[in-house]
Tab-separated table of N, CA, C and O in Angstrom:
chain	number	residue	atom	x	y	z
L	2	UNK	N	-43.387	59.822	4.500
L	2	UNK	CA	-44.282	58.712	4.747
L	2	UNK	C	-44.232	58.377	6.233
L	2	UNK	O	-43.186	58.371	6.857
L	3	UNK	N	-45.350	58.086	6.782
L	3	UNK	CA	-45.481	57.796	8.206
L	3	UNK	C	-44.906	56.422	8.533
L	3	UNK	O	-44.902	55.508	7.717
L	4	UNK	N	-44.405	56.289	9.745
L	4	UNK	CA	-43.884	54.991	10.195
L	4	UNK	C	-45.020	54.006	10.449
L	4	UNK	O	-44.780	52.827	10.637
L	5	UNK	N	-46.254	54.479	10.457
L	5	UNK	CA	-47.393	53.576	10.647
L	5	UNK	C	-47.571	52.622	9.479
L	5	UNK	O	-48.284	51.630	9.603
L	6	UNK	N	-46.889	52.903	8.371
L	6	UNK	CA	-46.989	52.014	7.218
L	6	UNK	C	-46.418	50.631	7.549
L	6	UNK	O	-46.789	49.635	6.942
L	7	UNK	N	-45.544	50.562	8.546
L	7	UNK	CA	-44.955	49.286	8.951
L	7	UNK	C	-45.813	48.533	9.968
L	7	UNK	O	-45.464	47.405	10.343
L	8	UNK	N	-46.895	49.125	10.409
L	8	UNK	CA	-47.740	48.483	11.421
L	8	UNK	C	-48.427	47.209	10.918
L	8	UNK	O	-48.394	46.187	11.611
L	9	UNK	N	-49.063	47.203	9.734
L	9	UNK	CA	-49.698	45.950	9.279
L	9	UNK	C	-48.732	44.770	9.152
L	9	UNK	O	-49.071	43.665	9.587
L	10	UNK	N	-47.513	44.944	8.591
L	10	UNK	CA	-46.603	43.784	8.582
L	10	UNK	C	-46.193	43.345	9.977
L	10	UNK	O	-46.039	42.144	10.226
L	11	UNK	N	-46.032	44.292	10.897
L	11	UNK	CA	-45.685	43.927	12.274
L	11	UNK	C	-46.802	43.096	12.899
L	11	UNK	O	-46.549	42.066	13.535
L	12	UNK	N	-48.032	43.532	12.705
L	12	UNK	CA	-49.175	42.764	13.210
L	12	UNK	C	-49.235	41.400	12.526
L	12	UNK	O	-49.540	40.390	13.163
L	13	UNK	N	-48.912	41.365	11.226
L	13	UNK	CA	-48.882	40.091	10.508
L	13	UNK	C	-47.852	39.132	11.080
L	13	UNK	O	-48.134	37.951	11.276
L	14	UNK	N	-46.662	39.634	11.372
L	14	UNK	CA	-45.610	38.789	11.949
L	14	UNK	C	-46.027	38.296	13.326
L	14	UNK	O	-45.828	37.118	13.672
L	15	UNK	N	-46.615	39.177	14.122
L	15	UNK	CA	-47.069	38.774	15.460
L	15	UNK	C	-48.153	37.707	15.364
L	15	UNK	O	-48.153	36.742	16.136
L	16	UNK	N	-49.064	37.873	14.422
L	16	UNK	CA	-50.144	36.898	14.248
L	16	UNK	C	-49.592	35.549	13.792
L	16	UNK	O	-49.992	34.496	14.303
L	17	UNK	N	-48.675	35.578	12.826
L	17	UNK	CA	-48.061	34.334	12.360
L	17	UNK	C	-47.334	33.644	13.507
L	17	UNK	O	-47.462	32.431	13.692
L	18	UNK	N	-46.592	34.403	14.307
L	18	UNK	CA	-45.892	33.826	15.452
L	18	UNK	C	-46.843	33.226	16.465
L	18	UNK	O	-46.598	32.143	17.007
L	19	UNK	N	-47.945	33.920	16.715
L	19	UNK	CA	-48.931	33.404	17.684
L	19	UNK	C	-49.552	32.106	17.180
L	19	UNK	O	-49.674	31.131	17.927
L	20	UNK	N	-49.951	32.088	15.893
L	20	UNK	CA	-50.587	30.880	15.348
L	20	UNK	C	-49.597	29.721	15.305
L	20	UNK	O	-49.938	28.583	15.655
L	21	UNK	N	-48.346	30.005	14.908
L	21	UNK	CA	-47.346	28.937	14.883
L	21	UNK	C	-47.037	28.448	16.297
L	21	UNK	O	-46.833	27.249	16.501
L	22	UNK	N	-47.015	29.365	17.257
L	22	UNK	CA	-46.795	28.978	18.645
L	22	UNK	C	-47.900	28.101	19.183
L	22	UNK	O	-47.686	27.261	20.051
L	23	UNK	N	-49.111	28.276	18.669
L	23	UNK	CA	-50.215	27.416	19.069
L	23	UNK	C	-50.188	26.090	18.310
L	23	UNK	O	-50.405	25.021	18.896
L	24	UNK	N	-49.900	26.150	16.983
L	24	UNK	CA	-50.040	24.968	16.129
L	24	UNK	C	-48.927	23.939	16.357
L	24	UNK	O	-49.194	22.735	16.358
L	25	UNK	N	-47.707	24.390	16.544
L	25	UNK	CA	-46.602	23.433	16.650
L	25	UNK	C	-46.703	22.518	17.870
L	25	UNK	O	-46.531	21.299	17.733
L	26	UNK	N	-46.974	23.043	19.074
L	26	UNK	CA	-47.116	22.108	20.205
L	26	UNK	C	-48.298	21.151	20.056
L	26	UNK	O	-48.295	20.067	20.632
L	27	UNK	N	-49.292	21.565	19.278
L	27	UNK	CA	-50.447	20.696	19.040
L	27	UNK	C	-50.154	19.629	17.990
L	27	UNK	O	-51.002	18.790	17.713
L	28	UNK	N	-48.981	19.714	17.356
L	28	UNK	CA	-48.617	18.741	16.333
L	28	UNK	C	-49.171	19.070	14.963
L	28	UNK	O	-49.182	18.223	14.077
L	29	UNK	N	-49.621	20.276	14.757
L	29	UNK	CA	-50.207	20.683	13.469
L	29	UNK	C	-49.151	21.419	12.638
L	29	UNK	O	-49.203	22.633	12.439
L	30	UNK	N	-48.194	20.665	12.144
L	30	UNK	CA	-47.091	21.230	11.381
L	30	UNK	C	-47.591	21.836	10.075
L	30	UNK	O	-47.114	22.890	9.641
L	31	UNK	N	-48.577	21.199	9.445
L	31	UNK	CA	-49.107	21.703	8.176
L	31	UNK	C	-49.700	23.091	8.350
L	31	UNK	O	-49.522	23.963	7.498
L	32	UNK	N	-50.408	23.302	9.456
L	32	UNK	CA	-50.999	24.616	9.723
L	32	UNK	C	-49.908	25.660	9.895
L	32	UNK	O	-49.988	26.760	9.339
L	33	UNK	N	-48.877	25.328	10.646
L	33	UNK	CA	-47.811	26.303	10.883
L	33	UNK	C	-47.064	26.634	9.595
L	33	UNK	O	-46.721	27.786	9.360
L	34	UNK	N	-46.811	25.643	8.754
L	34	UNK	CA	-46.141	25.910	7.481
L	34	UNK	C	-47.020	26.764	6.583
L	34	UNK	O	-46.553	27.731	5.968
L	35	UNK	N	-48.309	26.443	6.506
L	35	UNK	CA	-49.229	27.215	5.678
L	35	UNK	C	-49.337	28.657	6.163
L	35	UNK	O	-49.306	29.600	5.365
L	36	UNK	N	-49.423	28.852	7.469
L	36	UNK	CA	-49.519	30.199	8.024
L	36	UNK	C	-48.232	30.970	7.768
L	36	UNK	O	-48.260	32.155	7.426
L	37	UNK	N	-47.090	30.305	7.896
L	37	UNK	CA	-45.812	30.964	7.621
L	37	UNK	C	-45.734	31.423	6.172
L	37	UNK	O	-45.347	32.564	5.887
L	38	UNK	N	-46.106	30.551	5.237
L	38	UNK	CA	-46.067	30.893	3.813
L	38	UNK	C	-47.039	32.028	3.509
L	38	UNK	O	-46.694	32.985	2.799
L	39	UNK	N	-48.253	31.958	4.045
L	39	UNK	CA	-49.233	33.028	3.820
L	39	UNK	C	-48.765	34.349	4.414
L	39	UNK	O	-48.940	35.414	3.812
L	40	UNK	N	-48.154	34.307	5.587
L	40	UNK	CA	-47.641	35.524	6.204
L	40	UNK	C	-46.522	36.140	5.385
L	40	UNK	O	-46.474	37.363	5.181
L	41	UNK	N	-45.601	35.315	4.901
L	41	UNK	CA	-44.504	35.818	4.063
L	41	UNK	C	-45.059	36.412	2.773
L	41	UNK	O	-44.608	37.470	2.319
L	42	UNK	N	-46.049	35.751	2.177
L	42	UNK	CA	-46.673	36.259	0.955
L	42	UNK	C	-47.367	37.597	1.217
L	42	UNK	O	-47.251	38.540	0.424
L	43	UNK	N	-48.070	37.715	2.343
L	43	UNK	CA	-48.756	38.962	2.692
L	43	UNK	C	-47.764	40.109	2.839
L	43	UNK	O	-47.952	41.197	2.287
L	44	UNK	N	-46.689	39.878	3.581
L	44	UNK	CA	-45.711	40.943	3.826
L	44	UNK	C	-45.014	41.337	2.531
L	44	UNK	O	-44.845	42.525	2.238
L	45	UNK	N	-44.642	40.360	1.727
L	45	UNK	CA	-44.000	40.659	0.444
L	45	UNK	C	-44.928	41.466	-0.463
L	45	UNK	O	-44.521	42.480	-1.044
L	46	UNK	N	-46.166	41.035	-0.574
L	46	UNK	CA	-47.136	41.733	-1.422
L	46	UNK	C	-47.423	43.134	-0.892
L	46	UNK	O	-47.534	44.088	-1.678
L	47	UNK	N	-47.535	43.286	0.403
L	47	UNK	CA	-47.804	44.587	1.019
L	47	UNK	C	-46.730	45.599	0.638
L	47	UNK	O	-47.019	46.701	0.184
L	48	UNK	N	-45.464	45.229	0.826
L	48	UNK	CA	-44.382	46.148	0.500
L	48	UNK	C	-44.225	46.338	-1.008
L	48	UNK	O	-43.844	47.417	-1.469
L	49	UNK	N	-44.529	45.305	-1.792
L	49	UNK	CA	-44.451	45.416	-3.242
L	49	UNK	C	-45.450	46.441	-3.775
L	49	UNK	O	-45.134	47.222	-4.681
L	50	UNK	N	-46.638	46.470	-3.191
L	50	UNK	CA	-47.653	47.457	-3.596
L	50	UNK	C	-47.135	48.872	-3.350
L	50	UNK	O	-47.258	49.755	-4.210
L	51	UNK	N	-46.536	49.106	-2.196
L	51	UNK	CA	-46.017	50.436	-1.901
L	51	UNK	C	-44.841	50.804	-2.801
L	51	UNK	O	-44.710	51.946	-3.236
L	52	UNK	N	-43.974	49.833	-3.089
L	52	UNK	CA	-42.843	50.109	-3.973
L	52	UNK	C	-43.326	50.425	-5.380
L	52	UNK	O	-42.763	51.291	-6.051
L	53	UNK	N	-44.363	49.733	-5.842
L	53	UNK	CA	-44.917	50.012	-7.173
L	53	UNK	C	-45.576	51.390	-7.233
L	53	UNK	O	-45.682	51.971	-8.305
L	54	UNK	N	-46.005	51.915	-6.108
L	54	UNK	CA	-46.583	53.256	-6.048
L	54	UNK	C	-45.507	54.334	-5.919
L	54	UNK	O	-45.827	55.511	-5.843
L	55	UNK	N	-44.241	53.929	-5.846
L	55	UNK	CA	-43.160	54.896	-5.814
L	55	UNK	C	-42.561	55.163	-4.458
L	55	UNK	O	-41.684	56.013	-4.333
L	56	UNK	N	-43.004	54.467	-3.435
L	56	UNK	CA	-42.414	54.656	-2.100
L	56	UNK	C	-41.059	53.971	-2.032
L	56	UNK	O	-40.881	52.873	-2.550
L	57	UNK	N	-40.109	54.621	-1.399
L	57	UNK	CA	-38.763	54.075	-1.253
L	57	UNK	C	-38.568	53.680	0.203
L	57	UNK	O	-38.617	54.516	1.096
L	58	UNK	N	-38.382	52.394	0.432
L	58	UNK	CA	-38.147	51.895	1.788
L	58	UNK	C	-36.660	51.732	2.064
L	58	UNK	O	-36.226	51.750	3.200
L	59	UNK	N	-35.879	51.508	1.006
L	59	UNK	CA	-34.476	51.203	1.197
L	59	UNK	C	-33.664	51.900	0.106
L	59	UNK	O	-33.890	51.679	-1.082
L	60	UNK	N	-32.737	52.772	0.498
L	60	UNK	CA	-31.852	53.406	-0.458
L	60	UNK	C	-30.500	52.697	-0.444
L	60	UNK	O	-30.329	51.689	0.244
L	61	UNK	N	-29.542	53.209	-1.197
L	61	UNK	CA	-28.239	52.553	-1.291
L	61	UNK	C	-27.521	52.499	0.059
L	61	UNK	O	-26.876	51.521	0.392
L	62	UNK	N	-27.644	53.567	0.850
L	62	UNK	CA	-26.995	53.590	2.162
L	62	UNK	C	-27.581	52.513	3.072
L	62	UNK	O	-26.851	51.784	3.750
L	63	UNK	N	-28.892	52.394	3.083
L	63	UNK	CA	-29.557	51.395	3.914
L	63	UNK	C	-29.174	49.984	3.472
L	63	UNK	O	-28.933	49.108	4.313
L	64	UNK	N	-29.108	49.752	2.165
L	64	UNK	CA	-28.705	48.435	1.664
L	64	UNK	C	-27.272	48.105	2.074
L	64	UNK	O	-26.980	46.982	2.477
L	65	UNK	N	-26.386	49.077	1.988
L	65	UNK	CA	-24.991	48.852	2.364
L	65	UNK	C	-24.862	48.551	3.859
L	65	UNK	O	-24.105	47.669	4.266
L	66	UNK	N	-25.623	49.287	4.678
L	66	UNK	CA	-25.611	49.039	6.119
L	66	UNK	C	-26.099	47.617	6.410
L	66	UNK	O	-25.520	46.900	7.228
L	67	UNK	N	-27.143	47.183	5.720
L	67	UNK	CA	-27.663	45.821	5.912
L	67	UNK	C	-26.639	44.774	5.484
L	67	UNK	O	-26.491	43.728	6.136
L	68	UNK	N	-25.928	45.029	4.384
L	68	UNK	CA	-24.900	44.095	3.929
L	68	UNK	C	-23.788	43.954	4.971
L	68	UNK	O	-23.355	42.845	5.286
L	69	UNK	N	-23.320	45.091	5.496
L	69	UNK	CA	-22.250	45.054	6.492
L	69	UNK	C	-22.722	44.335	7.756
L	69	UNK	O	-21.998	43.517	8.335
L	70	UNK	N	-23.950	44.621	8.178
L	70	UNK	CA	-24.492	43.969	9.369
L	70	UNK	C	-24.618	42.460	9.157
L	70	UNK	O	-24.323	41.673	10.069
L	71	UNK	N	-25.027	42.044	7.967
L	71	UNK	CA	-25.157	40.612	7.684
L	71	UNK	C	-23.800	39.920	7.716
L	71	UNK	O	-23.663	38.824	8.277
L	72	UNK	N	-22.786	40.554	7.138
L	72	UNK	CA	-21.447	39.964	7.145
L	72	UNK	C	-20.924	39.847	8.571
L	72	UNK	O	-20.377	38.808	8.966
L	73	UNK	N	-21.097	40.886	9.371
L	73	UNK	CA	-20.626	40.841	10.764
L	73	UNK	C	-21.363	39.756	11.549
L	73	UNK	O	-20.776	39.050	12.364
L	74	UNK	N	-22.657	39.620	11.318
L	74	UNK	CA	-23.443	38.598	12.002
L	74	UNK	C	-22.924	37.209	11.673
L	74	UNK	O	-22.742	36.362	12.560
L	75	UNK	N	-22.672	36.964	10.398
L	75	UNK	CA	-22.149	35.662	9.983
L	75	UNK	C	-20.792	35.407	10.624
L	75	UNK	O	-20.514	34.309	11.119
L	76	UNK	N	-19.929	36.423	10.639
L	76	UNK	CA	-18.608	36.258	11.242
L	76	UNK	C	-18.716	35.936	12.726
L	76	UNK	O	-18.022	35.043	13.228
L	77	UNK	N	-19.576	36.625	13.427
L	77	UNK	CA	-19.731	36.389	14.867
L	77	UNK	C	-20.294	34.997	15.136
L	77	UNK	O	-19.827	34.286	16.026
L	78	UNK	N	-21.291	34.582	14.354
L	78	UNK	CA	-21.881	33.252	14.544
L	78	UNK	C	-20.857	32.168	14.233
L	78	UNK	O	-20.761	31.165	14.961
L	79	UNK	N	-20.062	32.352	13.179
L	79	UNK	CA	-19.054	31.350	12.851
L	79	UNK	C	-18.004	31.230	13.960
L	79	UNK	O	-17.610	30.128	14.325
L	80	UNK	N	-17.568	32.350	14.501
L	80	UNK	CA	-16.592	32.309	15.599
L	80	UNK	C	-17.214	31.664	16.841
L	80	UNK	O	-16.578	30.844	17.515
L	81	UNK	N	-18.471	32.013	17.139
L	81	UNK	CA	-19.142	31.423	18.307
L	81	UNK	C	-19.292	29.912	18.146
L	81	UNK	O	-19.083	29.155	19.104
L	82	UNK	N	-19.636	29.443	16.946
L	82	UNK	CA	-19.752	28.001	16.709
L	82	UNK	C	-18.393	27.319	16.830
L	82	UNK	O	-18.296	26.210	17.386
L	83	UNK	N	-17.348	27.967	16.333
L	83	UNK	CA	-16.005	27.384	16.447
L	83	UNK	C	-15.585	27.287	17.915
L	83	UNK	O	-15.026	26.269	18.342
L	84	UNK	N	-15.874	28.321	18.696
L	84	UNK	CA	-15.557	28.288	20.131
L	84	UNK	C	-16.361	27.192	20.834
L	84	UNK	O	-15.847	26.475	21.695
L	85	UNK	N	-17.629	27.038	20.451
L	85	UNK	CA	-18.452	25.980	21.047
L	85	UNK	C	-17.883	24.600	20.719
L	85	UNK	O	-17.879	23.709	21.574
L	86	UNK	N	-17.397	24.434	19.505
L	86	UNK	CA	-16.790	23.141	19.143
L	86	UNK	C	-15.538	22.881	19.973
L	86	UNK	O	-15.315	21.762	20.436
L	87	UNK	N	-14.734	23.915	20.151
L	87	UNK	CA	-13.522	23.749	20.958
L	87	UNK	C	-13.890	23.401	22.401
L	87	UNK	O	-13.283	22.521	23.016
L	88	UNK	N	-14.915	24.074	22.927
L	88	UNK	CA	-15.337	23.814	24.305
L	88	UNK	C	-15.892	22.403	24.465
L	88	UNK	O	-15.706	21.776	25.514
L	89	UNK	N	-16.572	21.897	23.453
L	89	UNK	CA	-17.157	20.560	23.539
L	89	UNK	C	-16.170	19.446	23.233
L	89	UNK	O	-16.475	18.270	23.469
L	90	UNK	N	-15.003	19.778	22.705
L	90	UNK	CA	-14.031	18.742	22.342
L	90	UNK	C	-13.628	17.899	23.557
L	90	UNK	O	-13.495	16.680	23.458
L	91	UNK	N	-13.464	18.544	24.686
L	91	UNK	CA	-13.063	17.810	25.887
L	91	UNK	C	-14.163	16.959	26.485
L	91	UNK	O	-13.904	16.120	27.341
L	92	UNK	N	-15.399	17.128	26.037
L	92	UNK	CA	-16.517	16.394	26.621
L	92	UNK	C	-17.084	15.344	25.675
L	92	UNK	O	-18.210	14.905	25.845
L	93	UNK	N	-16.322	14.952	24.670
L	93	UNK	CA	-16.829	13.995	23.688
L	93	UNK	C	-17.033	12.603	24.273
L	93	UNK	O	-17.763	11.799	23.696
L	94	UNK	N	-16.415	12.303	25.394
L	94	UNK	CA	-16.613	10.988	26.002
L	94	UNK	C	-18.020	10.846	26.569
L	94	UNK	O	-18.528	9.740	26.718
L	95	UNK	N	-18.659	11.974	26.853
L	95	UNK	CA	-20.037	11.955	27.353
L	95	UNK	C	-20.989	11.903	26.150
L	95	UNK	O	-20.957	12.775	25.290
L	96	UNK	N	-21.848	10.879	26.064
L	96	UNK	CA	-22.729	10.727	24.902
L	96	UNK	C	-23.708	11.900	24.713
L	96	UNK	O	-24.136	12.160	23.593
L	97	UNK	N	-24.044	12.606	25.797
L	97	UNK	CA	-24.963	13.747	25.665
L	97	UNK	C	-24.372	14.834	24.771
L	97	UNK	O	-25.091	15.489	24.030
L	98	UNK	N	-23.076	15.013	24.861
L	98	UNK	CA	-22.427	16.097	24.139
L	98	UNK	C	-21.991	15.705	22.730
L	98	UNK	O	-21.675	16.570	21.924
L	99	UNK	N	-21.965	14.419	22.435
L	99	UNK	CA	-21.550	13.974	21.108
L	99	UNK	C	-22.505	14.481	20.033
L	99	UNK	O	-22.081	14.925	18.966
L	100	UNK	N	-23.796	14.419	20.312
L	100	UNK	CA	-24.783	14.908	19.348
L	100	UNK	C	-24.695	16.407	19.154
L	100	UNK	O	-24.807	16.911	18.031
L	101	UNK	N	-24.475	17.136	20.246
L	101	UNK	CA	-24.344	18.590	20.148
L	101	UNK	C	-23.095	18.951	19.353
L	101	UNK	O	-23.118	19.870	18.526
L	102	UNK	N	-22.004	18.225	19.583
L	102	UNK	CA	-20.764	18.476	18.850
L	102	UNK	C	-20.980	18.252	17.359
L	102	UNK	O	-20.544	19.058	16.528
L	103	UNK	N	-21.655	17.159	17.014
L	103	UNK	CA	-21.914	16.860	15.603
L	103	UNK	C	-22.820	17.920	14.982
L	103	UNK	O	-22.583	18.363	13.846
L	104	UNK	N	-23.853	18.338	15.701
L	104	UNK	CA	-24.769	19.352	15.167
L	104	UNK	C	-24.065	20.676	14.951
L	104	UNK	O	-24.249	21.330	13.913
L	105	UNK	N	-23.253	21.079	15.912
L	105	UNK	CA	-22.525	22.346	15.776
L	105	UNK	C	-21.524	22.245	14.627
L	105	UNK	O	-21.382	23.168	13.828
L	106	UNK	N	-20.849	21.116	14.535
L	106	UNK	CA	-19.883	20.923	13.449
L	106	UNK	C	-20.529	20.968	12.081
L	106	UNK	O	-20.015	21.599	11.154
L	107	UNK	N	-21.662	20.290	11.942
L	107	UNK	CA	-22.369	20.301	10.657
L	107	UNK	C	-22.905	21.688	10.322
L	107	UNK	O	-22.864	22.117	9.161
L	108	UNK	N	-23.404	22.388	11.319
L	108	UNK	CA	-23.895	23.745	11.090
L	108	UNK	C	-22.766	24.663	10.649
L	108	UNK	O	-22.916	25.425	9.689
L	109	UNK	N	-21.652	24.590	11.321
L	109	UNK	CA	-20.497	25.411	10.971
L	109	UNK	C	-19.996	25.071	9.572
L	109	UNK	O	-19.735	25.970	8.765
L	110	UNK	N	-19.870	23.794	9.270
L	110	UNK	CA	-19.412	23.383	7.938
L	110	UNK	C	-20.392	23.834	6.860
L	110	UNK	O	-19.983	24.317	5.799
L	111	UNK	N	-21.691	23.696	7.128
L	111	UNK	CA	-22.695	24.134	6.163
L	111	UNK	C	-22.660	25.633	5.921
L	111	UNK	O	-22.757	26.095	4.774
L	112	UNK	N	-22.499	26.397	7.004
L	112	UNK	CA	-22.422	27.854	6.859
L	112	UNK	C	-21.198	28.267	6.055
L	112	UNK	O	-21.283	29.126	5.166
L	113	UNK	N	-20.054	27.670	6.364
L	113	UNK	CA	-18.835	28.001	5.636
L	113	UNK	C	-18.942	27.613	4.163
L	113	UNK	O	-18.555	28.375	3.273
L	114	UNK	N	-19.484	26.432	3.884
L	114	UNK	CA	-19.650	25.980	2.506
L	114	UNK	C	-20.578	26.921	1.744
L	114	UNK	O	-20.262	27.349	0.632
L	115	UNK	N	-21.714	27.240	2.342
L	115	UNK	CA	-22.661	28.137	1.689
L	115	UNK	C	-22.054	29.519	1.471
L	115	UNK	O	-22.227	30.130	0.414
L	116	UNK	N	-21.298	29.997	2.446
L	116	UNK	CA	-20.640	31.298	2.328
L	116	UNK	C	-19.674	31.316	1.140
L	116	UNK	O	-19.683	32.245	0.331
L	117	UNK	N	-18.849	30.267	1.013
L	117	UNK	CA	-17.893	30.216	-0.085
L	117	UNK	C	-18.586	30.061	-1.437
L	117	UNK	O	-18.167	30.675	-2.426
L	118	UNK	N	-19.635	29.272	-1.488
L	118	UNK	CA	-20.380	29.108	-2.745
L	118	UNK	C	-20.998	30.436	-3.174
L	118	UNK	O	-20.918	30.827	-4.350
L	119	UNK	N	-21.621	31.147	-2.234
L	119	UNK	CA	-22.252	32.426	-2.579
L	119	UNK	C	-21.212	33.483	-2.944
L	119	UNK	O	-21.447	34.297	-3.848
L	120	UNK	N	-20.071	33.490	-2.274
L	120	UNK	CA	-18.999	34.428	-2.647
L	120	UNK	C	-18.535	34.156	-4.071
L	120	UNK	O	-18.321	35.075	-4.860
L	121	UNK	N	-18.352	32.891	-4.409
L	121	UNK	CA	-17.930	32.521	-5.756
L	121	UNK	C	-18.985	32.940	-6.785
L	121	UNK	O	-18.650	33.505	-7.830
L	122	UNK	N	-20.238	32.685	-6.488
L	122	UNK	CA	-21.333	33.030	-7.407
L	122	UNK	C	-21.384	34.549	-7.638
L	122	UNK	O	-21.424	35.010	-8.781
L	123	UNK	N	-21.380	35.327	-6.548
L	123	UNK	CA	-21.483	36.772	-6.702
L	123	UNK	C	-20.217	37.382	-7.302
L	123	UNK	O	-20.272	38.424	-7.942
L	124	UNK	N	-19.062	36.756	-7.106
L	124	UNK	CA	-17.850	37.236	-7.751
L	124	UNK	C	-17.952	37.080	-9.262
L	124	UNK	O	-17.437	37.903	-10.022
L	125	UNK	N	-18.628	36.037	-9.716
L	125	UNK	CA	-18.811	35.834	-11.151
L	125	UNK	C	-19.897	36.725	-11.720
L	125	UNK	O	-19.774	37.219	-12.825
L	126	UNK	N	-20.963	36.940	-10.958
L	126	UNK	CA	-22.112	37.706	-11.451
L	126	UNK	C	-21.836	39.210	-11.469
L	126	UNK	O	-22.222	39.927	-12.376
L	127	UNK	N	-21.163	39.688	-10.441
L	127	UNK	CA	-20.975	41.146	-10.325
L	127	UNK	C	-19.686	41.600	-10.961
L	127	UNK	O	-18.720	41.062	-11.072
């Protein structure tokens, strides 16, 4: 199968990004959300049609590589957020950094909580 099969979704993503880039600064949040949902639906349906016709986009090796990459990404982001929290600890007396510290802390806590919940869920399911 030709790599050109990925061209329509790429154009779709570019179009969605362009429209959202125009709509958000204009204050048209509804338009950007609608375009995002329609774009996601288009891409999902596009690949679903090809999969139903018997095309294989992802085999077991590709899925495993994606899983490993996702885990490494999460680990790197969690370490980077922890380092950012440590770096901001000394600047908490400055009100500008208090909000950033809280946002980073909440993001890190949310990621860790979600990670543990999903690990528990998949440990039970699999």
